[in-house]
Short mmCIF file of C-alpha atoms in Angstrom, two decimals:
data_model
loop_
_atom_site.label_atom_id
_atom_site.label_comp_id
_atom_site.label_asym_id
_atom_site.label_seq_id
_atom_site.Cartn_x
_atom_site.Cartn_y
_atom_site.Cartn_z
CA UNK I 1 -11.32 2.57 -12.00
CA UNK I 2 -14.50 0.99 -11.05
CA UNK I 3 -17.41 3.18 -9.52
CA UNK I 4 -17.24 1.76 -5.54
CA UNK I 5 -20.18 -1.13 -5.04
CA UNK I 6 -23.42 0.49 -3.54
CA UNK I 7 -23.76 -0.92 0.30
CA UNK I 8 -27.02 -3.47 0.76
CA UNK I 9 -28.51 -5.09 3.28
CA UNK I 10 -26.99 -8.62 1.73
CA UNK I 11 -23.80 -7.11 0.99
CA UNK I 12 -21.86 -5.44 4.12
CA UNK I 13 -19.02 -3.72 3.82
CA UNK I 14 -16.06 -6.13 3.03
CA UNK I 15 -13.60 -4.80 5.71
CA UNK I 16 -14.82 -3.01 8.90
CA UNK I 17 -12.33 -2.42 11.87
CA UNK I 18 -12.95 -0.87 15.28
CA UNK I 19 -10.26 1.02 17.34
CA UNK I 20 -7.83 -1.72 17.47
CA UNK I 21 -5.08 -1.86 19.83
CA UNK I 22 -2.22 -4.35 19.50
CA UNK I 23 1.07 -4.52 21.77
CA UNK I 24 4.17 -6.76 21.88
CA UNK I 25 5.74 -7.80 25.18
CA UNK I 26 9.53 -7.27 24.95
CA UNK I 27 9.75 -9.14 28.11
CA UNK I 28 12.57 -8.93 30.75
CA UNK I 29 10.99 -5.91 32.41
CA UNK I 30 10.50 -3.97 29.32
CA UNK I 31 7.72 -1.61 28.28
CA UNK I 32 5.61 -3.39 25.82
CA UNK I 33 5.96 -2.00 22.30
CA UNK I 34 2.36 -0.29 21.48
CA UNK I 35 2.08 -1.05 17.45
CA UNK I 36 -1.53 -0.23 16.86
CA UNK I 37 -3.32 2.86 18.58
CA UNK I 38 -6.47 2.53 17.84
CA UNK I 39 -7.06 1.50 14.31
CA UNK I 40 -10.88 2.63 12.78
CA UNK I 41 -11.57 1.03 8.73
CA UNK I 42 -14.65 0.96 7.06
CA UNK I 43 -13.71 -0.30 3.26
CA UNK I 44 -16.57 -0.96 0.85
CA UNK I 45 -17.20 -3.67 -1.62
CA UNK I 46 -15.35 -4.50 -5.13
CA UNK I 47 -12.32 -1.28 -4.50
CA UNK I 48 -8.97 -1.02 -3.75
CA UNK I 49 -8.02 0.20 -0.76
CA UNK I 50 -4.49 1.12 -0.14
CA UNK I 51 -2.70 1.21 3.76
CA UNK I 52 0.29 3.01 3.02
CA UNK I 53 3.20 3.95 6.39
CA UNK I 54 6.64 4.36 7.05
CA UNK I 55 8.49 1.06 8.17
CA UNK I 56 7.29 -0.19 11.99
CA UNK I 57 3.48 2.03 11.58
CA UNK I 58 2.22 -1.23 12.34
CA UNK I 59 0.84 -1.96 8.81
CA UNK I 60 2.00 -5.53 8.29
CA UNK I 61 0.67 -6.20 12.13
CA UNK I 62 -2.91 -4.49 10.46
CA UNK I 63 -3.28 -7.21 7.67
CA UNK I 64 -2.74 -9.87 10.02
CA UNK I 65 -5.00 -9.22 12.54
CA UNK I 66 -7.45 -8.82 9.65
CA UNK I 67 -6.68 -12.05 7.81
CA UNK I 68 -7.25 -13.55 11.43
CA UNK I 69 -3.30 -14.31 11.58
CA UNK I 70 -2.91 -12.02 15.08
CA UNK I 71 -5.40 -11.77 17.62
CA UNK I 72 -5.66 -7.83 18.64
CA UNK I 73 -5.64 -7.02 22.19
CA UNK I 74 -8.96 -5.01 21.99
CA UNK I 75 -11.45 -3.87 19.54
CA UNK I 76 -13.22 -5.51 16.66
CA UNK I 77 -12.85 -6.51 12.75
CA UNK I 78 -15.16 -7.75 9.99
CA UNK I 79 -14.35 -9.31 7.05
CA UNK I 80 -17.08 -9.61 4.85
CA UNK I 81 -19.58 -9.30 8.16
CA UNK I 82 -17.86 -12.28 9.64
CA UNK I 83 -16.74 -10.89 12.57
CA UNK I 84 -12.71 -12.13 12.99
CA UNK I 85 -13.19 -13.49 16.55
CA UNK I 86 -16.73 -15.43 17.01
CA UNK I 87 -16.80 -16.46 13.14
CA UNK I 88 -13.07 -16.67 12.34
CA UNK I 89 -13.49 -19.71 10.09
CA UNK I 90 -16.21 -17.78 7.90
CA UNK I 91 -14.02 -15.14 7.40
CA UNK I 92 -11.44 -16.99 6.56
CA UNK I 93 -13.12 -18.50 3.88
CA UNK I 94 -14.37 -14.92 2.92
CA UNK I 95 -10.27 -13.67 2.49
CA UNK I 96 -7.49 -14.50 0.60
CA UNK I 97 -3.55 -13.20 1.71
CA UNK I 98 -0.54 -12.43 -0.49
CA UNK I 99 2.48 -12.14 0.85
CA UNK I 100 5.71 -9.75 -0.10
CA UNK I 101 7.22 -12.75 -1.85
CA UNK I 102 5.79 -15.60 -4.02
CA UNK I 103 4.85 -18.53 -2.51
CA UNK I 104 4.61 -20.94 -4.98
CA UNK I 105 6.58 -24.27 -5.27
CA UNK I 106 9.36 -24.25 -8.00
CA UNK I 107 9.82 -27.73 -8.81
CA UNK I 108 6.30 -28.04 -9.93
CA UNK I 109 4.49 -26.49 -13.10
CA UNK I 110 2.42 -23.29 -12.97
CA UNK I 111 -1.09 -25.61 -13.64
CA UNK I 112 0.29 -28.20 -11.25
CA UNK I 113 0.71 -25.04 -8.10
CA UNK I 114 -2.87 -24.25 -9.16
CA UNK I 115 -4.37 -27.78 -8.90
CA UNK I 116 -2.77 -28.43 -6.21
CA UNK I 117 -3.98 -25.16 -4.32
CA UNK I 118 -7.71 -26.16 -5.53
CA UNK I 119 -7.73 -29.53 -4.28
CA UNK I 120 -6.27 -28.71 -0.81
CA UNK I 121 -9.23 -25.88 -0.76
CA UNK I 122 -11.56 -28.94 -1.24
CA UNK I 123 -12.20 -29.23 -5.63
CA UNK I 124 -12.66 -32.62 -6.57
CA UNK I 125 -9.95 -33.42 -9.15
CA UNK I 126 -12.07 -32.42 -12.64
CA UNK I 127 -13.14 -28.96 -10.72
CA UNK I 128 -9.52 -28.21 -9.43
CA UNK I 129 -8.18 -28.57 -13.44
CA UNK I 130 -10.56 -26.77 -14.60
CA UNK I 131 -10.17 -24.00 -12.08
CA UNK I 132 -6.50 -24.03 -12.28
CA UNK I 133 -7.23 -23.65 -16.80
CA UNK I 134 -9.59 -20.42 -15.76
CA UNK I 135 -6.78 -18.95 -13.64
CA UNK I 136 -4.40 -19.69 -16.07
CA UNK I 137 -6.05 -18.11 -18.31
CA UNK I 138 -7.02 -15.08 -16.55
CA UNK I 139 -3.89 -14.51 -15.58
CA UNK I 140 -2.06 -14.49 -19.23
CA UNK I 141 -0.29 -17.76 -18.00
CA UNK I 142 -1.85 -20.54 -20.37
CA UNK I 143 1.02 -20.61 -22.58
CA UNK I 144 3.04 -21.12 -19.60
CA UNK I 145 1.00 -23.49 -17.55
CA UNK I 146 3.02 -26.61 -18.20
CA UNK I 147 6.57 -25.16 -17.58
CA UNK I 148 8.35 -25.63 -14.35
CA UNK I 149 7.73 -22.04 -11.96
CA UNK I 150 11.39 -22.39 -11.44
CA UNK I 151 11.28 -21.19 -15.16
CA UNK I 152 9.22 -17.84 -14.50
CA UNK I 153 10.13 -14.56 -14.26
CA UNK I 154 9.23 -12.33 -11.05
CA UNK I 155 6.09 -10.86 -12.69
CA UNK I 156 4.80 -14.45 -13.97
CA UNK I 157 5.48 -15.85 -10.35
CA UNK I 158 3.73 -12.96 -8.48
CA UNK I 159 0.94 -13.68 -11.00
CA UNK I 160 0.72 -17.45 -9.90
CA UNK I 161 0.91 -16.59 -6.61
CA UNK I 162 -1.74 -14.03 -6.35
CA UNK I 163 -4.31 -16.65 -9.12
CA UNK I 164 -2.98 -19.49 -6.13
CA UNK I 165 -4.81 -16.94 -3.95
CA UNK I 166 -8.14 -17.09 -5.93
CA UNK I 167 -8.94 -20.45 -6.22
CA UNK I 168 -11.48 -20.28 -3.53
CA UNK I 169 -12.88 -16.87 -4.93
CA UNK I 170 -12.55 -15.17 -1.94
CA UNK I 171 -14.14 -11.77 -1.01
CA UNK I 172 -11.25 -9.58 -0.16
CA UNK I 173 -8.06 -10.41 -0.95
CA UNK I 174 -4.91 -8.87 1.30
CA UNK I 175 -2.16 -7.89 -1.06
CA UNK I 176 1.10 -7.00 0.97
CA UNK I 177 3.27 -5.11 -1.03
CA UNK I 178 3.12 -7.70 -4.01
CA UNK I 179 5.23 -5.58 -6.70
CA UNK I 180 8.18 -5.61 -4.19
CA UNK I 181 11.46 -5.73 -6.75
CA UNK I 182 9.28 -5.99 -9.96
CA UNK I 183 10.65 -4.17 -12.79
CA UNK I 184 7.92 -1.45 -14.28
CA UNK I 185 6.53 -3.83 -16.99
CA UNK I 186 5.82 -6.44 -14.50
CA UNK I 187 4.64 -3.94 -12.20
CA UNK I 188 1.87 -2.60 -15.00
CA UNK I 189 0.93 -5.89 -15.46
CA UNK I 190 -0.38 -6.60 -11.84
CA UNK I 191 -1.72 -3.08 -11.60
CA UNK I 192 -3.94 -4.44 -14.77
CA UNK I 193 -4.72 -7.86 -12.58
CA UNK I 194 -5.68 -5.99 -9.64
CA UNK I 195 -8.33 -3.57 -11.60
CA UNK I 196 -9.45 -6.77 -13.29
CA UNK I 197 -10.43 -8.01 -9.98
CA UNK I 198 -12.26 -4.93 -8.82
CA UNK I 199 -13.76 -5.25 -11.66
CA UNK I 200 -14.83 -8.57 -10.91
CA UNK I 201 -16.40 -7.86 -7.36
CA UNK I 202 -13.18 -8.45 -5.52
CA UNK I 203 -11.99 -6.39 -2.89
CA UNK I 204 -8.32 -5.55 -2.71
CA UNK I 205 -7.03 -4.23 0.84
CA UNK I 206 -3.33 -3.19 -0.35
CA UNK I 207 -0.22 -2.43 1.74
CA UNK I 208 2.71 -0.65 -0.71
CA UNK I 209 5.94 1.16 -0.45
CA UNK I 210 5.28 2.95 -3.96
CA UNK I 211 3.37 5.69 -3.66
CA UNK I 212 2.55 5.71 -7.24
CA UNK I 213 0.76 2.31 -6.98
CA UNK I 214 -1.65 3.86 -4.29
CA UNK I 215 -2.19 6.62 -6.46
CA UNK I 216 -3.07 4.65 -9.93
CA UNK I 217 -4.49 1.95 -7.97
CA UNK I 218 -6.51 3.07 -4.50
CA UNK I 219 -9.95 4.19 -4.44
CA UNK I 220 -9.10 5.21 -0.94
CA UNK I 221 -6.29 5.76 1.12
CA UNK I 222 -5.20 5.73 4.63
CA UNK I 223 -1.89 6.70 5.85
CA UNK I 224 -0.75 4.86 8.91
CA UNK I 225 1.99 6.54 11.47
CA UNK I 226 2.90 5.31 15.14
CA UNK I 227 0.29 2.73 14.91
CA UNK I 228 -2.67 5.60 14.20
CA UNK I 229 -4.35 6.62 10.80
CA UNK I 230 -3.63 10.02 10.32
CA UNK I 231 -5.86 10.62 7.00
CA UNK I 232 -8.00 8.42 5.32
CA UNK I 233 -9.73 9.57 1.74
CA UNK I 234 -9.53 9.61 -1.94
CA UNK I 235 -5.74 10.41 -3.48
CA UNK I 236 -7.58 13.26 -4.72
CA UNK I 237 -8.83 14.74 -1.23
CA UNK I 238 -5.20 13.98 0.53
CA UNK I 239 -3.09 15.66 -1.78
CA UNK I 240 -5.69 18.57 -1.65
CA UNK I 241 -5.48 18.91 1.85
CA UNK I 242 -1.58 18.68 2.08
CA UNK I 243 -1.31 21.30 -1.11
CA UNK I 244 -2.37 22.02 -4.72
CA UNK I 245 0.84 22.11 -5.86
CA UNK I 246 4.68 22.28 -4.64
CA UNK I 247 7.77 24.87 -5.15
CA UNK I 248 10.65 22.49 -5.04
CA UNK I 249 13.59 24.92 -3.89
CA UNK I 250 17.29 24.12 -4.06
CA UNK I 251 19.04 26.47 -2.08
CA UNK I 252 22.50 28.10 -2.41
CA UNK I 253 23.62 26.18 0.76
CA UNK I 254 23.52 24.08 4.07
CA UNK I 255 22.39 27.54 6.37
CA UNK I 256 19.44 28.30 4.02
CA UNK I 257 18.22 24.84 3.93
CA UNK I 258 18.19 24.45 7.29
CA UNK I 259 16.91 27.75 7.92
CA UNK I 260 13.84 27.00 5.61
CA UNK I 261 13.67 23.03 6.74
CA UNK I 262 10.70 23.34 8.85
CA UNK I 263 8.36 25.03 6.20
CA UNK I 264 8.60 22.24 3.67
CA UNK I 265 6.60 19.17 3.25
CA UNK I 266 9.78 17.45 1.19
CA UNK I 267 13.20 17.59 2.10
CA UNK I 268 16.24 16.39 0.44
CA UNK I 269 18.99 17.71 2.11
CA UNK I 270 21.93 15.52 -0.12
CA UNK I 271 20.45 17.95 -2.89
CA UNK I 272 19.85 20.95 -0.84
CA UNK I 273 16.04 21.06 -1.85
CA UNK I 274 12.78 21.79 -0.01
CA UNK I 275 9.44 21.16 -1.56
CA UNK I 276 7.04 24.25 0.06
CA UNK I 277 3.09 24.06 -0.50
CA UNK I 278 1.54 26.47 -2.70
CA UNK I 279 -1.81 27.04 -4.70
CA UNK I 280 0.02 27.34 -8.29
CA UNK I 281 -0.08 30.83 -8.87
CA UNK I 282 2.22 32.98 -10.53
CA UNK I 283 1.13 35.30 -7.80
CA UNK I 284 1.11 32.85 -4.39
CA UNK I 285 4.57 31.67 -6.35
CA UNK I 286 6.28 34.87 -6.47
CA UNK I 287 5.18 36.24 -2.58
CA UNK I 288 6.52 32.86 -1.43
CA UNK I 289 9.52 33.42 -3.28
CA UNK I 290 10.04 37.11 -1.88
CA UNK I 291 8.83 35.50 1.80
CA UNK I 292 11.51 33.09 1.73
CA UNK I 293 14.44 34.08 0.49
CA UNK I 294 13.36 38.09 0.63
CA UNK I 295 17.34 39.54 -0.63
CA UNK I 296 17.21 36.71 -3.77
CA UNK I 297 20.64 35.18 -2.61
CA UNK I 298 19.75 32.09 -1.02
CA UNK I 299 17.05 30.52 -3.30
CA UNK I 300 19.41 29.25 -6.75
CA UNK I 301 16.52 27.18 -8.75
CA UNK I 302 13.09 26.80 -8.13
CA UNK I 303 10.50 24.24 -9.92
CA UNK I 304 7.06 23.70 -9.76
CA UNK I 305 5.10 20.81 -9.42
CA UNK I 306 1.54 18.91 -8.96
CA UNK I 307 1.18 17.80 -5.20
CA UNK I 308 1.56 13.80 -4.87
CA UNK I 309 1.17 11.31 -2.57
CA UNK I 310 4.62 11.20 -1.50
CA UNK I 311 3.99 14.98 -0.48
CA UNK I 312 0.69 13.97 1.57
CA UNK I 313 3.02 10.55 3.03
CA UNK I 314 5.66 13.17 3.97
CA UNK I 315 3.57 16.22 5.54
CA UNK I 316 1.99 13.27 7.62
CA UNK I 317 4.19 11.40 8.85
CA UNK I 318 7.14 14.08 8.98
CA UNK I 319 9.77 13.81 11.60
CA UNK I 320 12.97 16.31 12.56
CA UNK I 321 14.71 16.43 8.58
CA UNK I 322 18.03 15.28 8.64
CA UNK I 323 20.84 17.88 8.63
CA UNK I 324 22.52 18.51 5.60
CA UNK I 325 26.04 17.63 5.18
CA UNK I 326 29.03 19.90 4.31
CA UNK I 327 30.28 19.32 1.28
CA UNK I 328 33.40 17.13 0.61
CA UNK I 329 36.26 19.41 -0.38
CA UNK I 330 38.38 17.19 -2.45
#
């Protein structure tokens, strides 16, 4: 991953956001809906920085008031040290979004999306070709250039869409969840495209559901919950601060799950199994052990495992665990 771009006076920082608040009206009487809190970003130059939340944090309502899509109701946002409200058009220039789904026109050719794309950002007709061969060929797509999209597979139209997204060689691009029902080859694949364009100077503000992207992909991370970042740091530094490591416990049954519920981090009650923080001793594991299930009836298997993301998602943005069910008797 590449070393994070040193800050100068001629290059700000590519994303800067100040305690943004944003609320829907529901109208009819109604409360308004309060989706951001107070949002604070600072994201540097040429990295990869990852938003992750639980559905409704507010993270999709984040990347548009950054890509200058939503107006916030108070605070400020820079985009390449256009500031979103006074110099909205020079940010705009400065961004490039992505959307969950590709948005590229079937009934034309790969080439022909690009060319297209180039002109309408303004390339005579000789620069837009030739723009739309570098993509192609950037992207792994030259061999596929002249075929209809409507031919492509998911990963070869994600990978249209996001090179559609570069013709103007924006800053910072906005990727919202873009390897949403890839399978894991074309998933690699983009995770290759997007260190290629750190790589390259870009700067790639991502939004995911896999927590396993974040963590291959992010040089930093902020977890979003109730429209608030709760942590913001390296992958590294969050799973350190939820735990070293995790005892994943399944227990003998419903009453010792429950009873143990609110120590763990991870719960899957269908299973009966409760991840618990520990260091990764044999000696912190054993004391936990005799802490938690002291007469050795109630604990059946126990496994232990590196802390991941998913553990510091969980820990953070942790609400009441759902009750396990009785088992079927059939």
């Amino acid at each position: 991953m590449p070393a994070p771009t040193p800050l100068t006076p001629e290059r700000p920082p590519a994303i800067e956001a100040s305690s943004l608040h944003k609320s829907y009206d529901q109208g009819k009487g109604r409360d308004p809906v309060q989706v951001l809190r107070g949002i604070d970003l600072h994201v540097p130059p040429a990295t990869v920085f990852a938003l992750l939340g639980p559905n409704g944090a507010g993270k999709t309502t984040v990347v548009r008031i950054l890509a200058t899509l939503t107006e916030p109701d108070s605070g400020s946002a820079r985009i390449a040290g256009h500031d979103i409200r006074t110099e909205r058009r020079a940010a705009r220039r400065a961004l490039s979004l992505t959307g969950q789904f590709a948005a590229v026109d079937e009934k034309q050719t790969g080439a022909e999306n690009l060319r297209m794309m180039a002109r309408l950002a303004g390339l005579s007709r000789p620069a837009a070709r030739a723009r739309a061969a570098e993509l192609l060929d950037r992207f792994g797509l030259t061999d596929a250039g002249d075929r209809l999209v409507a031919t492509y597979s998911g990963g070869m139209r994600r990978r249209v869409d996001l090179a559609a997204g570069l013709v103007g060689d924006p800053e910072v691009i906005f990727l919202d969840e873009p390897t949403t029902g890839l399978d894991p080859r074309s998933r690699r694949q983009m995770w290759e495209v997007v260190r290629e364009l750190t790589a390259q100077g870009t700067t790639v503000f991502l939004t995911t559901q896999y927590l396993e992207e974040a963590d291959e992909l992010a040089d930093r991370v902020a977890v979003l919950h109730e429209g608030r970042v709760v942590a913001d740091g390296t992958a590294a530094a969050l799973k350190s601060r939820v735990a070293g490591h995790r005892v994943d416990l399944t227990l003998t049954d419903a009453a010792a799950y429950t009873r143990l519920a609110a120590r763990a981090t991870h719960h899957s009650p269908e299973t009966l199994t409760l991840g618990i923080p520990t260091d990764g001793t044999a000696r912190h594991v054993r004391a936990l052990l005799d802490e938690l299930d002291p007469h050795g009836t109630e604990v059946a298997t126990f496994t232990l495992r590196g802390a991941s993301l998913d553990d510091v998602f969980l820990a953070l943005t942790h609400t009441t665990p759902t009750t396990p069910k009785a088992p079927a008797h059939v």
